[in-house]
Amino acid sequence: MQTLQSLTEDAKALANGMPVIAAKSSAKVIPIQAISAEAEVARALQICNACRYCEGFCAVFPAMTRRLEFGTADVHYLANLCHNCGACLHACQYAPPHEFAVNIPKAMAEVRGKTYADYAWPSALGGLYRRNGLTLSLALVAALTLFLVLAVVLQGQGLGALWGAEPGGNFYRLFPHNLLVGMFAPVFLFVVFALGMGVRRFWKEVKPATSGADVNRPAAAEAASDVLRLKYLDGGHGEGCSNADDAYTLARRRCHHLTFYGFVLCFAATALATVYHYVFGWAAPYDLPSLPKLLGAVGGVGLMLGTAGLWRLNRRRDPQHGDLRQKPMDLGFIALLFLVSSSGLALWLGRGTPALALLLCLHLGAVMALFATLPYGKFAHGVFRTAALLRHNTEKRQPNPIGLGAD
Ligand code: SF4
Ligand code: SF4
């Protein structure tokens, strides 16, 4: 292990723009030169490993103490374990303007963004992560809505088909149920397959670097609990993480919960409606107090409130916390989720009005745009972080390979 003195000398050299010599003990160790996002994380973590002040903040620091060196797989794993709460930046005595310039949230965010693209399936589409921004998301919604509007006009009696109440608010007269299933089912299956293949590649790389042990039931249960409670957005003390400044706030955790559970309820409503349709032969649309409508209404409101809150928090976020190049991707995903939920609720409320066709086109256009961008956008962070938490909860149950530190 490098001594604190040698790490200090390395950090000083890097801060002055001079190359430093890599640790010699392992061929797999990333050379400590400021040449890549991974190298920057490795440099910063070697300083953290000597300092360890932030050990109680999150899962990253206990996982770090199990390592003396940081290879590519270690860095990719730790970057996805980081929840970007910002706590370790505001607590750090070596953060900029200190010459060591330790900024863990930013360094981790840069590596995370890179891992989404590097592990993407198919690899050729990995570059979409860099283009999947707010403008593209909104343009996609507009284009798909326009396409559906034209379809309604061309299959109906001209523009008049766009404005007129449908008896019983039955929108399947405009887009038959089987047509909708035919449009969305293949895209949904592709989303699941592409994300599954991407996370499989990630898993194959990080598993040997995280003890190599298989996930057992207690580890899976603890990882599920960490995910469902968003444990690591509590700052390690329960008061929350940092957003605009060093003050603690639970707002990010709460807005994430509203968004996540809102999304899950909307998905459950759609799945249940499919069972109603195909198993019981109960034709949509459903109304209150049916279970699909209840789940959809509660989920839609949660998703709308959660994404509105996340948008506001994102706009006020301390720019030092993350990789600013990924901000358009974050905002694009938030905007799509907001549009899906708000247009869905508007469709429900406006079902009996002449605006039904236009509201339906807007809602379907937003859902299609969301589906099309899911495998190559911000949605990936939930999938990769869950995989990293599974590895963390597995690894920490194994003996500490260096016999130092504690989990
Ligand atoms: S982030 Fe800073 S304070 Fe925290 S462990 Fe690393 S060097 Fe120490
Ligand atoms: S930003 Fe938060 S989650 Fe990430 S390493 Fe720092 S304290 Fe941990």
CSV table of C-alpha atoms in Angstrom, one decimal, residues 109 112-114 116-117 126 128-135 137 314 323-336 373-381:
chain,number,residue,atom,x,y,z
A,109,ALA,CA,-20.5,10.6,-12.1
A,112,ARG,CA,-20.9,6.2,-14.3
A,113,GLY,CA,-21.9,7.9,-17.5
A,114,LYS,CA,-19.0,6.2,-19.3
A,116,TYR,CA,-23.6,3.1,-19.3
A,117,ALA,CA,-22.2,3.7,-22.8
A,126,GLY,CA,-23.8,3.3,-26.6
A,128,LEU,CA,-26.9,7.5,-27.7
A,129,TYR,CA,-26.3,8.1,-24.0
A,130,ARG,CA,-24.4,11.3,-25.0
A,131,ARG,CA,-27.2,12.5,-27.4
A,132,ASN,CA,-30.2,11.5,-25.4
A,133,GLY,CA,-30.9,15.0,-24.0
A,134,LEU,CA,-33.9,17.2,-23.3
A,135,THR,CA,-34.2,18.6,-26.8
A,137,SER,CA,-36.8,13.9,-25.9
A,314,ASN,CA,-31.8,19.3,-10.6
A,323,ASP,CA,-20.9,15.7,-14.6
A,324,LEU,CA,-22.6,18.7,-16.3
A,325,ARG,CA,-22.4,16.9,-19.7
A,326,GLN,CA,-25.0,14.4,-18.3
A,327,LYS,CA,-27.5,17.1,-17.2
A,328,PRO,CA,-29.4,17.1,-20.5
A,329,MET,CA,-29.9,13.4,-20.2
A,330,ASP,CA,-31.2,13.7,-16.7
A,331,LEU,CA,-33.6,16.5,-17.6
A,332,GLY,CA,-34.7,14.7,-20.7
A,333,PHE,CA,-35.7,11.6,-18.7
A,334,ILE,CA,-37.4,13.7,-16.0
A,335,ALA,CA,-39.4,15.6,-18.7
A,336,LEU,CA,-40.5,12.4,-20.4
A,373,THR,CA,-35.2,6.2,-25.1
A,374,LEU,CA,-35.3,3.9,-22.0
A,375,PRO,CA,-32.4,1.6,-22.8
A,376,TYR,CA,-30.0,4.5,-23.6
A,377,GLY,CA,-30.9,7.2,-21.1
A,378,LYS,CA,-31.1,7.9,-17.4
A,379,PHE,CA,-33.3,4.9,-16.7
A,380,ALA,CA,-30.1,2.8,-16.8
A,381,HIS,CA,-28.9,4.3,-13.5
